[in-house]
CSV table of C-alpha atoms and ligand atoms in Angstrom, one decimal:
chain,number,residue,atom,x,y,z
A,1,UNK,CA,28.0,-5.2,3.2
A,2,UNK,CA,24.0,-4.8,3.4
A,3,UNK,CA,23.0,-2.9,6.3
A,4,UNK,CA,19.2,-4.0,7.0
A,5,UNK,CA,16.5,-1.7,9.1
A,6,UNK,CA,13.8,-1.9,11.2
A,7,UNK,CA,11.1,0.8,12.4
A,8,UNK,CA,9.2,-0.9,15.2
A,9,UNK,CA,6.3,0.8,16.5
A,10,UNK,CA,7.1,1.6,20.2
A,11,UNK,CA,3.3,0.5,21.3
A,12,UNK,CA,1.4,1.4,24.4
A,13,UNK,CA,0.2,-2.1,24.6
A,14,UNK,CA,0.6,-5.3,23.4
A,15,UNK,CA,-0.2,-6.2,19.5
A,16,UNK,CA,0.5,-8.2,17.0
A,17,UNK,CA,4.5,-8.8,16.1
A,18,UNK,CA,3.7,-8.1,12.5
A,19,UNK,CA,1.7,-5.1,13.0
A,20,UNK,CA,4.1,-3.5,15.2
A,21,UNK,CA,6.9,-4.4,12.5
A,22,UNK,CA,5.1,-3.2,9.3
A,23,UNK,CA,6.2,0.4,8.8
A,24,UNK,CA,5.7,2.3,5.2
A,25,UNK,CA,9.1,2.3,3.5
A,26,UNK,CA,10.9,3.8,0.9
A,27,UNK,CA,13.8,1.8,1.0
A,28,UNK,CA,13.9,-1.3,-1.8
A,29,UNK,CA,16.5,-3.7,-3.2
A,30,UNK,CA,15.9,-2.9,-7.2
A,31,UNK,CA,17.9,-6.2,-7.5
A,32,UNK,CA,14.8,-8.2,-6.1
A,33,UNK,CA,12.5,-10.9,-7.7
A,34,UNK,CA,9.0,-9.8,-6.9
A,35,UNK,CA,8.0,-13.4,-4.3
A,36,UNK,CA,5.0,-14.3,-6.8
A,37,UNK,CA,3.8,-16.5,-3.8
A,38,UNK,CA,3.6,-13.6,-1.0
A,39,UNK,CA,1.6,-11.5,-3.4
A,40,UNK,CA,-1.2,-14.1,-4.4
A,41,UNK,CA,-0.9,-14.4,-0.3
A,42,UNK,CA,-1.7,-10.4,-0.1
A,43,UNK,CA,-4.5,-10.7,-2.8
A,44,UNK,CA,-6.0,-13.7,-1.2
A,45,UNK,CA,-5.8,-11.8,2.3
A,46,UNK,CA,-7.4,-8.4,0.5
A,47,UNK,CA,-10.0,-11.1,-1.0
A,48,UNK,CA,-11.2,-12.1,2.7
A,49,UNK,CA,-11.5,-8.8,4.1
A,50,UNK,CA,-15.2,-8.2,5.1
A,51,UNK,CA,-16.9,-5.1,3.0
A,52,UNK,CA,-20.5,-3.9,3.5
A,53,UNK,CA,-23.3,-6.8,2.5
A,54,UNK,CA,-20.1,-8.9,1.1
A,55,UNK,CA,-20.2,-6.3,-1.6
A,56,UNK,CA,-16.2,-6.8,-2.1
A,57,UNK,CA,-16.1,-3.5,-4.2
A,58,UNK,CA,-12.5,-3.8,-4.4
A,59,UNK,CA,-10.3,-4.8,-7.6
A,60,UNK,CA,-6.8,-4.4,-8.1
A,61,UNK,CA,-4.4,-3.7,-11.0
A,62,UNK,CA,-0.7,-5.4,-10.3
A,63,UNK,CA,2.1,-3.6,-12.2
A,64,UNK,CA,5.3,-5.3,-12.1
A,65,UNK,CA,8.5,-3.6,-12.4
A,66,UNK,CA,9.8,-4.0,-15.9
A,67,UNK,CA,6.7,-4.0,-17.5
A,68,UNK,CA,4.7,-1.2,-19.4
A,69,UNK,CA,1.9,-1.7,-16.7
A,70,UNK,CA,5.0,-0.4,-14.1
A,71,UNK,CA,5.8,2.4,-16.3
A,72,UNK,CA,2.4,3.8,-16.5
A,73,UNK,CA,1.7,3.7,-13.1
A,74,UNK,CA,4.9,5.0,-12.0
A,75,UNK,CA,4.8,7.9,-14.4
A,76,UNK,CA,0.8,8.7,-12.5
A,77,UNK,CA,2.9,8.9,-9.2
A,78,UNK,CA,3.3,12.6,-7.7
A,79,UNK,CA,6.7,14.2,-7.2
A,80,UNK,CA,8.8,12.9,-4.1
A,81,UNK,CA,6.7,9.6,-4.5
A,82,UNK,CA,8.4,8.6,-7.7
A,83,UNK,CA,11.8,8.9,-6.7
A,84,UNK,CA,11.4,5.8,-4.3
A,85,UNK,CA,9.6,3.7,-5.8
A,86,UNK,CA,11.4,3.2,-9.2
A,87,UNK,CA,13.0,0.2,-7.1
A,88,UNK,CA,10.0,-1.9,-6.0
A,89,UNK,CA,9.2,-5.0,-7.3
A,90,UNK,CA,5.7,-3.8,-7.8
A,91,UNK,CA,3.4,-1.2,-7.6
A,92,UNK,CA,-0.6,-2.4,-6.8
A,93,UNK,CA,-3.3,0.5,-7.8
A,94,UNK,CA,-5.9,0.1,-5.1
A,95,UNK,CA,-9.3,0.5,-7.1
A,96,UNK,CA,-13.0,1.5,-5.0
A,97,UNK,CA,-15.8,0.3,-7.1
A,98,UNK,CA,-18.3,3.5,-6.2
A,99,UNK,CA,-21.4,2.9,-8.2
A,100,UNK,CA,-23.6,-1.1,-9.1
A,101,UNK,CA,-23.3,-1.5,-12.5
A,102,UNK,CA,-27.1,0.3,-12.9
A,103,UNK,CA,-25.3,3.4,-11.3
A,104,UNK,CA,-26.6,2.9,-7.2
A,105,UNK,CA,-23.8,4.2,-5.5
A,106,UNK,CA,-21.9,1.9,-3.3
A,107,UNK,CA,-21.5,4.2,0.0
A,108,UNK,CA,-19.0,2.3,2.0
A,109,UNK,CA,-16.6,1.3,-0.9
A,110,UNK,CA,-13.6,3.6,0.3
A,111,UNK,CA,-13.9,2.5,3.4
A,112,UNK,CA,-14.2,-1.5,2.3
A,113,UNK,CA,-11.5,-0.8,0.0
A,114,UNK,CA,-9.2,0.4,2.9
A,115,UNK,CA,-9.7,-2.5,4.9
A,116,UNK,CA,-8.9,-4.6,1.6
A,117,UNK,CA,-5.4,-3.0,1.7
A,118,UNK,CA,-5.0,-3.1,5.3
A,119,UNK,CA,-5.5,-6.8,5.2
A,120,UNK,CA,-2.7,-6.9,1.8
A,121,UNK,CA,-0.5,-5.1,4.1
A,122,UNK,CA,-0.1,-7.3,6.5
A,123,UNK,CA,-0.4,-10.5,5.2
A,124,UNK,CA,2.6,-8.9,2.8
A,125,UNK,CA,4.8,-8.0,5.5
A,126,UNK,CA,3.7,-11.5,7.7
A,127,UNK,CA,5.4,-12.9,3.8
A,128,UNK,CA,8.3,-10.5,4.2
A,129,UNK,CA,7.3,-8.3,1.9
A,130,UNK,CA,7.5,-4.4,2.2
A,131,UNK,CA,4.7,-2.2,1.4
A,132,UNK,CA,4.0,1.5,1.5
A,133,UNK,CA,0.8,3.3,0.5
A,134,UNK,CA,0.3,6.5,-1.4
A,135,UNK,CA,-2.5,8.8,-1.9
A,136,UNK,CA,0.0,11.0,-4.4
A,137,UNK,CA,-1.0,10.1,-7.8
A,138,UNK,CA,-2.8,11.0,-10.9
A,139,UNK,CA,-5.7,8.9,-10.3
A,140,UNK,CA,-7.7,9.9,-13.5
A,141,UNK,CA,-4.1,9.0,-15.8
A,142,UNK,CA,-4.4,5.5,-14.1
A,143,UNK,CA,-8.0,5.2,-15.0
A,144,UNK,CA,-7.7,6.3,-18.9
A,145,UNK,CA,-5.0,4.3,-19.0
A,146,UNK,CA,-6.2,1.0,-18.3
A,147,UNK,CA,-9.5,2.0,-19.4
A,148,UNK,CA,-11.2,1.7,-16.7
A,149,UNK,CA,-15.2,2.5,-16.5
A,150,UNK,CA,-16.0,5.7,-14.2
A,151,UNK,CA,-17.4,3.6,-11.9
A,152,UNK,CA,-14.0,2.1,-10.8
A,153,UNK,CA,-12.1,5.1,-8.7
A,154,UNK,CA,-8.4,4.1,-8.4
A,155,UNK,CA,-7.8,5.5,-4.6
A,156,UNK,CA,-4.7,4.6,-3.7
A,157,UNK,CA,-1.7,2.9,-5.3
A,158,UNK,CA,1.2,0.6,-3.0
A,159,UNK,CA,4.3,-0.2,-3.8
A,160,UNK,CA,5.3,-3.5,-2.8
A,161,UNK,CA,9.0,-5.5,-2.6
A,162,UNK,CA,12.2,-6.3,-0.9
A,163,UNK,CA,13.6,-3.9,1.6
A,164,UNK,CA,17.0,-2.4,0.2
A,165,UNK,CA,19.9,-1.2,1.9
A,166,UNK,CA,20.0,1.5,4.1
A,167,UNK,CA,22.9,2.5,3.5
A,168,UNK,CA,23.2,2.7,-0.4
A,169,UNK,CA,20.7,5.5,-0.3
A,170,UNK,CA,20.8,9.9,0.2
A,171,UNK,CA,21.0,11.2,3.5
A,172,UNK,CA,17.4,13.0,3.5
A,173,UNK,CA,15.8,9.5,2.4
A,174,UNK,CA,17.0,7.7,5.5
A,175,UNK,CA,16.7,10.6,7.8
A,176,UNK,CA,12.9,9.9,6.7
A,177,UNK,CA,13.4,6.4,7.1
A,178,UNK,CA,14.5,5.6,9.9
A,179,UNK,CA,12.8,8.9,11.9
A,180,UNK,CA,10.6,8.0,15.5
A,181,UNK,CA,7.3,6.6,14.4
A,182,UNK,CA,4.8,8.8,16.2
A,183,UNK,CA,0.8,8.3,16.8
A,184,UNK,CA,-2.0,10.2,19.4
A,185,UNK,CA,-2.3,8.3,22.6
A,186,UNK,CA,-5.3,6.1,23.2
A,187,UNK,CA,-6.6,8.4,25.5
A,188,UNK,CA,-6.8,11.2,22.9
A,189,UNK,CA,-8.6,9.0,20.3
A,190,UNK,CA,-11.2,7.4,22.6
A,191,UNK,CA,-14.3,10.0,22.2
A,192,UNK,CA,-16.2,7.7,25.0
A,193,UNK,CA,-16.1,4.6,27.1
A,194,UNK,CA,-12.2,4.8,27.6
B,201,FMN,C1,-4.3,6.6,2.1
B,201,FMN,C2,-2.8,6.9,2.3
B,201,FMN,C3,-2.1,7.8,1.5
B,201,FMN,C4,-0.8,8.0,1.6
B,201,FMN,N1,-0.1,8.7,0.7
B,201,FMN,C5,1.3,8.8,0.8
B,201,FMN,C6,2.0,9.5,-0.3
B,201,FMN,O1,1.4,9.9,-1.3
B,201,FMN,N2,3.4,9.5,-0.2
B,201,FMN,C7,4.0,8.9,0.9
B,201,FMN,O2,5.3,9.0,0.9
B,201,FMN,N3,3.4,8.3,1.9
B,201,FMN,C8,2.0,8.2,1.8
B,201,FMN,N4,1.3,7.5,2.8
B,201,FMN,C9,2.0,6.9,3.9
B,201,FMN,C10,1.8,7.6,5.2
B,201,FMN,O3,2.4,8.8,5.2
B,201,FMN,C11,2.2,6.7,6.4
B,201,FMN,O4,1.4,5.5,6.4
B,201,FMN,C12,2.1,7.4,7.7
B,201,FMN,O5,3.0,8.4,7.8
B,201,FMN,C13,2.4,6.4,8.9
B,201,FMN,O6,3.6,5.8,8.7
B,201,FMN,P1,3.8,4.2,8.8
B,201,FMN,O7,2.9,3.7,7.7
B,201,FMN,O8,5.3,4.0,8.6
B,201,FMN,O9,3.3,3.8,10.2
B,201,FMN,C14,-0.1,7.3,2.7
B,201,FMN,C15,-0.7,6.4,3.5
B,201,FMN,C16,-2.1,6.2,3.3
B,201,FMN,C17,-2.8,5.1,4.2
């Protein structure tokens, strides 16, 4: 029998049910089909996040699993980060465009790009998909790779897919899993104006 998981955020105030329910996992179901029509829903969500003079310096390279795409990123991933994620359906390399192509720098494309994937996460997880972002990888393996002009940065890579089962995995993985999810208060993040 599946056992399924949750990891709610316990909130100090109201918010969204999907944001509250969108927790990074590392839990997948290597027996899922990647839902084709939840991930064009996550691009098209990235697509419409706002960026600095609509300069959308955001692009996107989708590795599906079972695919040599999949293997390369996979192989880029750092340590404890591969282990996991050898059972998404996907793995999306998060890429900042940091220069116009006559070499001005774009200053705010990290921080454009970031809101891209915060908008891909949730419109993934309002899909039912499951998502978890990762900063441990060999960014410049990803970029020779697929070629990729210095001017694209891959930043961040997320895996994407079905959430597995609980309890079909090792004891220190759902320890991790399932562990409180903790944040600073309000009060402690509010510089002014509180
Ligand atoms: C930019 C970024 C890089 C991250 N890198 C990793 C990583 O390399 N490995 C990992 O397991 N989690 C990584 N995470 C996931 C965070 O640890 C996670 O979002 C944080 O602990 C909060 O947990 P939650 O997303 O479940 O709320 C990363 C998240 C972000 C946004």
């Amino acid at each position: 029998m599946t056992t399924t998981h949750a990891n709610p955020a316990p909130t100090e105030a109201p918010i969204l049910d999907v944001l509250a329910e969108r927790w990074s996992t590392r839990v997948y179901d290597a027996s899922a089909t990647l839902d084709e029509a939840a991930l064009e829903s996550a691009l098209e969500a990235a697509r419409w996040a706002p960026s600095a003079n609509n300069t959308q310096p955001w692009r996107f390279i989708v590795a599906r699993r079972d695919t040599p795409e999949f293997e390369t990123v996979h192989s880029a991933l750092r340590g404890f980060n591969q282990s996991w994620t050898s059972a998404a359906s996907a793995l999306v390399v998060f890429v900042a465009e940091t220069e116009t192509e006559d070499g001005s720098p774009r200053r705010m494309a990290a921080y454009d790009l970031g809101q891209a994937a915060a908008h891909f996460t949730v419109q993934a997880h309002a899909s039912g998909l499951h998502t978890h972002q990762m900063g441990g990888f060999d960014a410049k393996a990803v970029a020779d790779a697929f070629g990729l002009d210095a001017r694209f940065v891959p930043l961040t890579v997320m895996s994407i897919g079905s959430l597995g089962d609980i309890g079909q995995i090792p004891e220190d993985l759902r320890e991790r899993e399932l562990a409180p999810r903790t944040r600073h208060a309000v009060k402690d993040l509010v510089l002014a104006g509180a």
